[in-house]
Amino acid sequence: MKRAAQAMARVAAGKGVPFVKNPMLAAQLPLWRSRMVMFVLFAAFLGLIGRALWLQAISNQFLKKKGESRYARTIELPANRGKIFDRNGQVLATSVPVKAIWANPEETLQASTEQLAALAKLLDMGVTELVKKLDSDRNFVYLKRQVEPEVAEAIMKLKIEGVQTRKESKRHYPEADVMAHVVGFTNIEDVGQESMELSQQKNLVGVAGSRYVIKDRLGHIVEDIGDVREPRDGKDLNLSVDSKLQYIAYTQLKEAVTKFHAKAGAVVVLDVKNGEVLALANYPSYNPNDRRAVTGQQLRNRVMTDTFEPGSTMKPFTIALALETKRVTPNTVFQTAPGKMTIGTATIGDSHAHGALTVSQIIQKSSNVGTAKIALSMPPQETWEMYTKVGLGQAPKFGFPGAVAGRVRPYKSWRPIEQATMSYGHGISVSLMQLARSYMIFARDGDMIPLSFQKLGPNEVPNGQQVISPQTAKSVRAMLESVVTPEGTAPKAQVASYRVGGKTGTAYKVVGRQYDKGRYVGSFVGMAPMSNPRIIIAVMIDEPTGAFHYGGDVAAPTFSAVAANALRALNVTPDSSVTNIIIPTDGVQESL
Amino acid sequence: MSGRLCALLTLLLVLSSLSMVKAQYQARHLFMQLETAQTMARRLDTEWSQLQLDQSNLGMHSRIEARARKDLGMVALSSERTQYVKVEGK
């Protein structure tokens, strides 16, 4: 029937029968069919509306992200590491921009042999070495880091597939070996490894920032979206060190170590007025800009991290304590003949018998017997307190990595012989920095102040802690000045036009558990000018192996040279009219 | 009445839209200038630290000493040859 109707309709149309009269329309269809179509269409629309709602309102994160990734970019804003300056604003360490060269091995290995050869030459390595580096499964390999910008530019000009650069910074140390032990250095990741770079890492390091921006088709930044996180550069560091004094100290020390065939040496210069460290030199040193061949010996900071038995440089403390407690006066006479003294089973002695000496002369001639006699008249506890108050046996607190405490044994375990030897600096160990600082009580009027590695303001004077009276300090100063006369142990420490003073020290080195009588440490701690001390200089020469090994011979000349130059550099008014220095041919020999 | 109000409001709307376009354009333009200036500041900063480094390098005490001794034939000051002058009132 259906087929017949269709045929009829076709025939009708063919005959020009109008559409409304088309017999097809007269055909009756079941109602459910139109309803079904209606329902399907409605359901499809509902589905579309639901999907649109889902994408637009509920789960819109994904699309938003996709959209933003087409135009928005996060830019890293690198922060600079703080610079390090000396007290006069001279740069000691600064970061300069360099490039890291990296490659995608798979792409790069397809370059021609000539290209690879040219690349290897610019990278300062052999072709085989370069190929070996590129032999990797990863798609990121560092070829060389910290490359100078000019070299990086030349490399990019080779246009080798897969070779890229990345911004980096490199630390430069213009003063090189002279300042190495003060400033230290950073590793390739810009993290401090030694000295000030290490201890001030937290302040020096910057915080990188970032910004979220819209970029146009050409890569120009069009707009900031969201907040800009500003990078915070590291804080600059102003050290108390004076590069001029440091240079003087370093060159003089180098000369002395070479001249006396010593293993090593160290010098420290302190400002008496406010406790600033003006110079800290070590030899042997190293170049922090090129550390390929640096040895542990060179890295070692002998001023801060090495302890040694100070020898006679400790004597003034015993004398100061005796003067302070009114047990002696500078003119009290002690009999040191015959230059030997037996305490218990041990015997101590002077190098020469001096006979009867006043307290002043005991310091001047550096008599062990005299010092021991005075020391034994005092209770151990008082001596121990004195040592502790001047900072011995405690690590100095000014944030220098690896600063050591030295060793002062608790007084309860002191036997008389130990008390005697300790009074002239044996059986006790100190660092050169501690030793230099302890002389503050003589250079200042009897008080101790903390030291500082950072530059202090003009009115920033640290609070002192009184250890001995100004009167005692003055008496000891007079004795220290007598040491550098032709009658004392250190005439070689004299300085033309300035009054100076100090104390020599010579000690055997402790090897294992006993003294090695063939190895010495010669030292000298002094101050200048004596009329109003401005600087303290401590010199230590480790294992001099030439003809000389006494502190008065190996360390005192360095003191003299450093003091003469430093006083002039600091514009200190001369306080003496003596310009020609007399050094006796047969000086007083120090007791060991 | 309402027709006129409508026209007025339409005009205002068009004007406000145009001014917004202009403001946006100006903002972008100024932003570009700021961007250029900041890049310049960073470049100058780098140059400044490079110059500081150069100053330190050229002013190294060892270099000055070597130049003074070798090229200029100077000698270290000694106290016998020093005349000290006192400034009045000090």
XYZ file of C-alpha atoms in Angstrom:
682
model
C 0.000 0.000 0.000
C 2.852 2.330 0.885
C 4.655 1.645 -2.289
C 1.510 2.319 -4.282
C 1.032 5.702 -2.547
C 4.651 6.694 -3.289
C 4.258 5.787 -6.855
C 1.086 7.798 -6.974
C 2.803 10.834 -5.484
C 5.623 10.690 -8.012
C 3.177 10.417 -10.781
C 1.179 13.330 -9.330
C 4.299 15.546 -9.072
C 5.251 14.660 -12.555
C 1.881 15.721 -13.724
C 2.160 19.173 -12.065
C -0.177 18.461 -9.172
C 0.467 21.119 -6.393
C 2.260 19.956 -3.284
C -0.639 20.385 -0.885
C -2.654 18.045 -2.928
C 0.104 15.527 -2.909
C -1.444 12.269 -1.934
C 1.601 11.465 0.184
C 0.361 13.990 2.717
C -2.815 12.215 3.091
C -0.949 9.172 4.334
C -1.487 8.626 8.016
C 1.653 8.032 10.114
C 1.615 6.779 13.668
C 1.898 9.671 16.164
C 4.723 8.049 18.231
C 7.157 8.550 15.402
C 7.004 12.334 15.412
C 7.163 12.319 19.198
C 10.223 10.162 19.051
C 11.987 12.598 16.700
C 10.993 15.463 18.880
C 12.384 13.726 21.957
C 15.710 12.828 20.324
C 16.247 16.393 19.136
C 15.394 17.755 22.555
C 17.745 15.342 24.258
C 20.554 16.325 21.865
C 20.034 19.998 22.677
C 20.003 19.251 26.371
C 23.263 17.427 25.936
C 24.851 20.405 24.181
C 23.633 22.842 26.826
C 24.958 20.593 29.543
C 28.356 20.325 27.853
C 28.541 24.058 27.310
C 27.689 24.656 30.939
C 30.324 22.164 31.973
C 33.066 23.761 29.900
C 32.168 27.367 30.589
C 31.310 27.363 34.224
C 32.298 24.252 36.058
C 35.379 22.704 34.526
C 36.930 25.762 32.889
C 40.478 25.409 34.298
C 41.800 23.215 31.559
C 40.746 25.403 28.677
C 41.850 28.548 30.436
C 45.284 27.046 30.900
C 45.488 25.963 27.297
C 44.500 29.420 26.185
C 47.002 31.201 28.428
C 49.838 28.964 27.368
C 49.445 30.465 23.907
C 50.319 33.988 25.030
C 51.303 34.083 28.714
C 54.836 33.387 29.876
C 56.565 33.205 33.246
C 59.893 34.976 33.183
C 62.535 34.217 35.787
C 64.180 37.312 37.194
C 67.582 36.252 38.477
C 69.027 37.991 41.534
C 72.662 38.966 41.845
C 74.888 37.752 44.629
C 76.045 40.641 46.827
C 79.448 42.154 46.201
C 82.202 42.142 48.770
C 84.107 45.358 49.344
C 87.074 46.247 51.491
C 86.828 49.122 53.965
C 87.647 51.694 51.275
C 85.079 50.435 48.782
C 87.482 48.463 46.640
C 85.816 45.416 45.091
C 87.072 42.118 46.491
C 84.450 39.845 44.972
C 81.830 40.475 42.340
C 79.614 38.429 40.063
C 79.881 38.886 36.315
C 77.488 37.429 33.757
C 78.795 34.405 31.856
C 77.202 31.658 29.787
C 76.833 27.943 30.210
C 77.019 25.994 26.970
C 74.735 22.984 26.744
C 73.731 20.666 23.953
C 71.173 18.139 22.876
C 73.565 15.284 21.954
C 71.336 13.636 19.387
C 71.051 16.805 17.325
C 74.594 17.995 17.879
C 76.234 14.745 16.833
C 74.796 15.239 13.377
C 76.991 18.295 12.852
C 79.902 18.036 10.443
C 83.381 17.082 11.631
C 84.719 20.572 10.929
C 81.941 22.118 13.003
C 82.643 19.816 15.929
C 86.363 20.557 15.666
C 85.680 24.297 15.710
C 83.362 23.875 18.693
C 85.913 21.793 20.573
C 88.563 24.427 19.944
C 86.346 27.216 21.286
C 85.475 25.101 24.306
C 89.177 24.534 24.915
C 88.938 20.739 24.807
C 89.842 17.898 22.458
C 87.388 16.582 19.865
C 87.417 13.143 21.481
C 86.578 14.698 24.833
C 83.703 16.597 23.271
C 82.338 13.505 21.557
C 82.618 11.609 24.804
C 80.503 14.252 26.530
C 77.939 14.045 23.763
C 77.734 10.288 24.049
C 74.681 10.327 26.287
C 71.063 9.224 26.272
C 69.830 12.400 27.858
C 68.769 15.375 25.819
C 70.553 17.934 27.997
C 74.306 17.841 28.488
C 76.490 20.677 29.802
C 79.451 21.078 27.478
C 81.147 23.768 29.523
C 80.055 26.122 32.246
C 81.080 29.660 33.077
C 82.182 30.571 29.582
C 83.068 34.187 28.851
C 80.302 35.978 26.895
C 82.589 36.613 23.874
C 83.435 32.917 23.543
C 79.766 31.975 23.917
C 78.908 34.388 21.125
C 81.533 32.827 18.844
C 80.113 29.393 19.620
C 76.591 30.494 18.762
C 77.905 31.861 15.483
C 78.901 28.316 14.466
C 75.145 27.634 14.310
C 75.455 23.998 15.316
C 72.123 22.221 15.764
C 71.235 21.603 19.381
C 73.916 23.802 20.973
C 72.391 26.353 23.320
C 73.502 28.787 25.997
C 72.137 29.556 29.410
C 72.752 32.619 31.554
C 74.957 32.130 34.573
C 77.091 34.258 36.798
C 80.676 33.819 37.811
C 82.475 35.184 40.810
C 85.578 37.279 40.190
C 88.215 37.997 42.809
C 90.420 40.845 41.600
C 92.816 40.644 44.551
C 93.405 36.955 43.857
C 95.865 35.245 46.217
C 96.356 38.312 48.435
C 92.800 38.213 49.770
C 92.056 34.529 49.232
C 91.828 33.591 52.901
C 89.709 36.564 53.861
C 87.134 36.449 51.088
C 87.064 32.733 50.291
C 85.249 31.594 47.164
C 82.001 30.139 45.825
C 81.408 26.955 43.894
C 79.969 26.712 40.380
C 76.419 26.979 41.743
C 77.306 30.312 43.384
C 77.252 28.913 46.901
C 79.954 30.121 49.320
C 82.557 27.503 50.195
C 85.177 29.243 52.316
C 85.741 32.182 54.656
C 83.437 35.189 54.283
C 81.715 33.825 51.196
C 80.681 30.883 53.332
C 79.854 32.579 56.621
C 77.906 35.407 54.985
C 76.201 33.149 52.438
C 72.751 33.894 53.865
C 73.167 37.663 53.397
C 75.080 37.571 50.143
C 72.697 35.308 48.283
C 69.799 36.959 46.470
C 66.256 35.722 46.013
C 65.247 35.217 42.383
C 61.949 36.777 41.364
C 59.527 36.081 38.561
C 56.845 37.804 36.524
C 53.891 36.488 34.603
C 53.447 38.377 31.343
C 51.614 38.443 28.052
C 53.884 38.296 25.034
C 52.909 39.259 21.531
C 53.723 37.344 18.350
C 57.178 38.988 18.133
C 58.062 38.066 21.687
C 57.704 41.563 23.127
C 56.267 41.788 26.569
C 52.891 43.501 26.280
C 51.468 43.364 29.750
C 52.048 42.037 33.238
C 49.344 39.750 34.470
C 49.299 38.988 38.127
C 51.837 40.293 40.602
C 55.483 40.779 39.767
C 57.746 39.100 42.286
C 60.725 41.457 42.271
C 64.101 39.729 42.575
C 65.960 40.659 45.705
C 69.699 41.076 45.160
C 72.029 39.811 47.839
C 73.309 42.372 50.317
C 76.713 43.859 49.683
C 79.286 43.150 52.321
C 81.736 45.753 53.589
C 84.659 44.062 55.236
C 86.877 45.702 57.807
C 89.939 44.590 55.858
C 92.043 47.304 54.255
C 93.319 46.015 50.921
C 96.408 48.200 51.161
C 97.417 46.798 54.565
C 96.493 43.327 53.379
C 98.818 43.695 50.424
C 101.626 44.931 52.657
C 101.111 42.073 55.099
C 100.901 39.461 52.368
C 103.992 40.557 50.441
C 106.099 40.893 53.601
C 104.950 37.494 54.812
C 105.681 35.879 51.477
C 109.155 37.347 51.544
C 109.803 36.086 55.078
C 108.509 32.568 54.407
C 110.746 32.327 51.338
C 113.750 33.865 53.062
C 113.637 31.604 56.122
C 112.699 28.481 54.135
C 109.594 28.095 56.233
C 106.700 25.779 55.579
C 104.095 28.474 56.056
C 103.332 31.733 57.777
C 100.523 34.014 58.833
C 100.034 37.655 59.751
C 97.076 39.394 61.318
C 96.630 43.136 61.856
C 93.971 44.425 64.267
C 92.674 47.912 64.865
C 93.130 48.633 68.563
C 90.451 51.331 68.648
C 87.425 49.272 67.632
C 88.553 45.684 67.137
C 88.321 45.598 63.359
C 90.470 43.067 61.541
C 92.529 45.165 59.113
C 94.504 42.375 57.495
C 94.686 38.610 57.628
C 97.326 37.062 55.442
C 98.368 33.477 54.957
C 101.162 32.000 52.942
C 101.102 29.721 50.974
C 97.971 31.048 49.362
C 96.005 30.295 46.203
C 94.206 32.058 43.404
C 90.446 31.826 44.008
C 89.797 32.597 40.328
C 91.515 29.421 39.214
C 91.338 26.640 41.751
C 92.312 23.708 39.586
C 95.551 22.971 41.428
C 94.693 24.128 44.944
C 96.014 21.938 47.734
C 94.832 21.638 51.312
C 98.014 23.352 52.461
C 97.128 26.416 50.437
C 93.487 26.478 51.501
C 94.385 26.322 55.152
C 93.679 29.482 57.082
C 96.457 29.402 59.641
C 95.299 32.542 61.430
C 91.898 31.162 62.303
C 91.887 27.403 62.108
C 95.362 26.305 63.165
C 96.491 26.247 66.743
C 100.050 26.190 67.954
C 101.861 26.405 71.262
C 102.572 30.114 71.502
C 105.750 29.958 73.568
C 107.039 33.116 75.216
C 104.329 35.366 73.784
C 102.246 34.144 76.742
C 104.667 35.509 79.344
C 103.163 39.008 79.549
C 99.878 37.552 80.823
C 101.565 35.890 83.781
C 103.420 39.102 84.553
C 100.256 41.196 84.126
C 98.381 39.011 86.565
C 101.180 39.234 89.110
C 101.299 43.018 88.743
C 97.532 43.307 88.903
C 97.298 41.286 92.130
C 100.174 43.344 93.551
C 102.342 40.258 94.065
C 105.207 41.957 92.225
C 106.176 45.384 90.917
C 108.113 45.933 87.670
C 111.235 46.308 89.769
C 110.910 43.224 91.975
C 114.063 41.152 91.548
C 114.044 37.409 90.910
C 117.112 35.218 90.871
C 117.155 33.205 87.671
C 120.675 31.792 88.074
C 121.832 29.172 87.293
C 119.330 29.283 84.451
C 117.762 26.017 85.463
C 114.946 25.094 87.753
C 113.648 21.709 88.852
C 109.957 21.294 89.500
C 109.032 17.797 90.656
C 110.888 15.486 88.289
C 111.176 17.907 85.386
C 113.726 20.612 84.776
C 113.058 23.786 82.887
C 115.714 26.207 81.777
C 116.788 29.357 80.000
C 119.028 29.315 76.971
C 121.525 31.464 78.905
C 121.835 32.019 82.631
C 120.884 35.642 83.249
C 121.413 35.945 87.003
C 119.243 38.335 88.969
C 116.554 39.964 86.837
C 113.821 42.469 87.584
C 110.288 41.616 86.420
C 110.758 44.014 83.486
C 113.973 42.287 82.493
C 112.337 38.854 82.686
C 110.090 39.992 79.838
C 112.889 41.788 78.039
C 115.200 38.754 78.090
C 112.332 36.266 77.949
C 113.460 34.211 80.926
C 111.537 30.984 81.462
C 112.847 30.489 84.977
C 111.824 33.973 86.069
C 108.347 33.662 84.584
C 107.856 30.209 86.096
C 108.895 31.487 89.541
C 106.299 34.245 89.328
C 103.642 31.868 87.963
C 104.149 29.371 90.767
C 103.436 32.053 93.353
C 99.868 32.361 92.053
C 96.923 29.949 92.408
C 96.071 28.055 89.165
C 92.481 29.279 89.240
C 93.525 32.938 88.930
C 95.799 32.155 85.996
C 93.073 30.147 84.318
C 90.609 32.989 84.779
C 93.079 35.391 83.242
C 93.520 33.165 80.174
C 89.764 32.748 79.814
C 89.084 36.472 80.137
C 91.467 37.272 77.292
C 89.644 34.760 75.122
C 91.985 31.766 75.155
C 90.334 28.362 75.031
C 87.165 29.771 73.438
C 86.335 30.063 69.768
C 86.138 33.738 68.773
C 82.556 34.733 68.046
C 82.585 36.712 64.863
C 81.249 34.247 62.383
C 84.376 33.027 60.699
C 83.966 29.431 59.564
C 86.282 26.990 61.228
C 87.551 29.368 63.931
C 89.045 27.182 66.605
C 89.026 27.484 70.370
C 92.544 26.340 71.124
C 93.183 24.436 74.315
C 93.466 25.592 77.901
C 93.073 22.676 80.281
C 90.809 23.110 83.333
C 92.872 24.490 86.217
C 91.867 21.688 88.580
C 94.086 19.269 86.696
C 97.141 21.529 86.579
C 100.254 20.147 88.190
C 102.950 22.634 89.260
C 105.208 21.770 86.307
C 102.310 22.406 83.938
C 101.525 25.675 85.607
C 105.158 26.667 85.150
C 105.393 25.655 81.465
C 102.034 27.202 80.666
C 103.274 30.544 81.979
C 105.737 30.594 79.109
C 103.319 29.206 76.576
C 103.849 25.464 76.501
C 101.084 22.946 77.157
C 98.546 25.474 75.935
C 97.453 26.042 72.373
C 96.022 29.107 70.659
C 95.267 30.377 67.196
C 97.149 33.412 65.913
C 93.905 35.381 65.910
C 93.303 34.590 69.583
C 96.840 35.536 70.424
C 96.576 38.852 68.607
C 93.244 39.630 70.238
C 94.495 38.791 73.728
C 97.108 41.567 73.398
C 94.192 44.015 73.272
C 94.351 44.247 77.058
C 97.862 45.707 76.808
C 97.269 47.862 73.729
C 94.033 49.248 75.127
C 93.945 50.287 78.723
C 93.263 46.857 80.130
C 89.956 45.988 78.496
C 88.986 43.323 75.969
C 86.750 44.098 73.005
C 85.140 41.765 70.496
C 86.648 41.626 67.016
C 84.790 42.417 63.839
C 85.308 41.309 60.252
C 82.793 43.815 59.002
C 83.376 47.508 58.755
C 82.065 49.404 61.758
C 80.609 52.881 61.670
C 82.763 55.790 62.875
C 80.951 55.952 66.221
C 80.508 52.243 66.659
C 82.891 51.391 69.470
C 82.210 48.016 71.041
C 81.846 47.724 74.782
C 84.962 46.525 76.494
C 85.303 44.233 79.446
C 87.948 45.362 81.908
C 90.485 42.606 82.591
C 93.422 44.472 84.110
C 93.781 48.034 85.362
C 95.036 50.766 82.991
C 98.086 51.094 85.265
C 99.037 47.430 84.800
C 98.496 47.690 81.039
C 100.799 50.683 80.966
C 103.546 48.884 82.913
C 103.357 45.854 80.622
C 103.509 48.161 77.594
C 106.724 49.625 78.908
C 108.148 46.106 79.269
C 107.032 45.182 75.744
C 108.793 48.265 74.438
C 112.009 47.182 76.159
C 111.893 43.882 74.221
C 112.628 45.665 70.949
C 115.718 47.462 72.269
C 119.209 46.112 71.522
C 119.144 44.560 75.031
C 115.901 42.669 74.371
C 115.082 39.566 72.315
C 113.665 41.410 69.309
C 115.771 44.385 68.222
C 114.830 43.459 64.657
C 111.256 44.522 65.363
C 112.259 48.181 65.652
C 110.619 50.651 63.331
C 112.180 53.957 62.298
C 110.299 57.027 63.587
C 107.823 55.007 65.641
C 107.961 53.510 69.100
C 106.866 49.908 68.965
C 106.694 47.048 71.408
C 105.895 43.388 71.498
C 106.922 39.954 72.580
C 108.734 37.199 70.784
C 107.776 33.568 70.972
C 109.522 30.415 69.859
C 108.181 26.954 70.489
C 108.842 23.417 69.427
C 106.073 21.906 67.410
C 104.067 19.142 68.946
C 104.188 16.054 66.776
C 102.045 13.236 68.031
C 102.387 13.386 71.806
C 105.786 14.976 72.150
C 107.862 17.921 71.034
C 109.821 17.634 67.853
C 113.063 19.450 68.714
C 113.851 20.015 65.057
C 110.690 21.931 64.181
C 109.862 25.361 65.464
C 107.167 27.969 65.323
C 108.570 31.493 65.574
C 106.137 34.248 66.423
C 105.956 37.889 67.364
C 102.999 39.836 68.686
C 103.419 43.564 68.884
C 101.720 46.912 68.809
C 102.476 50.398 67.547
C 102.865 53.260 68.126
C 103.558 52.836 71.831
C 102.556 56.385 72.785
C 98.982 55.583 71.791
C 98.656 52.090 70.317
C 96.733 52.034 67.078
C 97.376 48.559 65.653
C 98.286 45.107 66.892
C 100.293 42.923 64.539
C 100.816 39.226 65.116
C 103.225 37.252 62.959
C 103.729 33.506 62.936
C 106.352 31.653 60.894
C 105.830 27.902 60.786
C 108.864 25.600 60.597
C 111.633 27.910 59.496
C 114.416 25.592 58.356
C 117.219 28.031 57.569
C 119.905 29.343 59.916
C 117.342 31.197 62.015
C 114.348 29.888 63.863
C 113.788 32.214 66.829
C 110.743 34.460 66.834
C 113.050 37.459 67.234
C 114.851 36.543 64.010
C 112.138 35.208 61.737
C 108.935 36.946 62.841
C 110.177 40.267 64.263
C 111.533 41.620 60.925
C 108.166 40.923 59.309
C 106.471 42.755 62.166
C 108.802 45.700 61.644
C 108.195 45.862 57.890
C 104.433 45.509 58.204
C 104.264 48.044 61.043
C 106.384 50.639 59.214
C 104.248 50.452 56.073
C 100.946 50.126 57.882
C 101.549 53.119 60.161
C 102.452 55.239 57.187
C 99.440 53.998 55.227
C 97.163 54.783 58.169
C 98.659 58.283 58.521
C 99.753 57.762 62.098
C 101.871 60.620 63.444
C 105.428 59.456 64.252
C 106.177 59.426 67.987
C 109.915 58.932 67.888
C 112.801 60.848 66.365
C 115.007 57.785 66.029
C 115.447 57.054 62.368
C 118.480 54.814 62.356
C 117.978 51.405 63.813
C 120.769 49.569 65.595
C 120.641 45.807 65.533
C 123.310 44.164 67.673
C 125.261 41.327 66.077
C 124.962 39.089 69.137
C 121.388 39.548 70.337
C 119.741 38.042 73.366
C 118.674 34.524 72.627
C 115.230 33.508 73.628
C 114.569 30.584 75.928
C 112.628 27.664 74.551
C 11.458 61.211 24.780
C 12.721 57.732 25.392
C 14.102 57.609 21.848
C 16.289 60.661 22.502
C 17.550 59.288 25.779
C 18.404 56.105 23.998
C 20.400 57.945 21.327
C 22.266 59.961 23.971
C 23.142 56.866 25.923
C 24.319 55.120 22.772
C 26.547 58.071 21.948
C 28.006 58.040 25.447
C 28.611 54.335 25.222
C 30.456 54.690 21.935
C 32.590 57.523 23.294
C 33.468 55.581 26.411
C 34.407 52.532 24.360
C 36.648 54.602 22.120
C 38.385 56.211 25.089
C 38.961 52.809 26.571
C 40.612 51.627 23.399
C 42.840 54.694 23.465
C 43.712 54.182 27.124
C 44.607 50.586 26.495
C 46.798 51.577 23.589
C 48.555 54.181 25.684
C 49.024 51.714 28.509
C 50.706 49.235 26.203
C 52.853 51.941 24.732
C 53.997 53.162 28.131
C 54.559 49.622 29.222
C 56.899 49.081 26.302
C 58.827 52.175 27.284
C 59.073 50.968 30.864
C 60.269 47.628 29.619
C 62.997 49.221 27.504
C 64.082 51.398 30.396
C 64.277 48.421 32.726
C 66.365 46.450 30.260
C 68.653 49.442 29.980
C 68.894 49.665 33.783
C 69.907 46.028 33.990
C 72.482 46.461 31.261
C 73.943 49.516 32.954
C 74.025 47.655 36.232
C 76.066 44.887 34.670
C 78.331 47.441 33.073
C 78.774 49.199 36.420
C 79.911 46.038 38.136
C 82.188 45.295 35.226
C 83.729 48.745 35.578
C 84.114 48.303 39.318
C 85.908 45.070 38.618
C 88.128 46.755 36.062
C 88.948 49.469 38.550
C 89.936 46.858 41.106
C 91.938 44.949 38.538
C 93.812 48.003 37.337
C 94.253 49.361 40.849
C 95.750 46.199 42.266
C 98.504 47.106 44.673
C 100.891 44.615 43.143
C 100.368 46.162 39.710
C 100.826 49.704 40.977
C 103.959 48.696 42.848
C 105.422 46.953 39.813
C 104.669 49.939 37.571
C 106.066 52.410 40.067
C 109.262 50.456 40.554
C 109.947 49.371 36.999
C 108.447 51.974 34.702
C 108.795 55.041 36.874
C 111.907 54.036 38.820
C 110.377 54.967 42.172
C 111.573 53.663 45.542
C 109.763 53.050 48.805
C 109.575 55.947 51.210
C 111.949 55.797 54.138
C 111.531 57.770 57.309
C 114.911 59.565 57.048
C 113.684 61.221 53.911
C 110.282 62.141 55.253
C 109.412 65.633 56.372
C 106.393 65.666 58.650
C 104.274 68.780 58.571
C 101.874 69.654 61.357
C 98.610 71.294 60.396
C 97.831 74.406 62.509
C 95.321 73.766 65.235
C 95.574 70.016 65.105
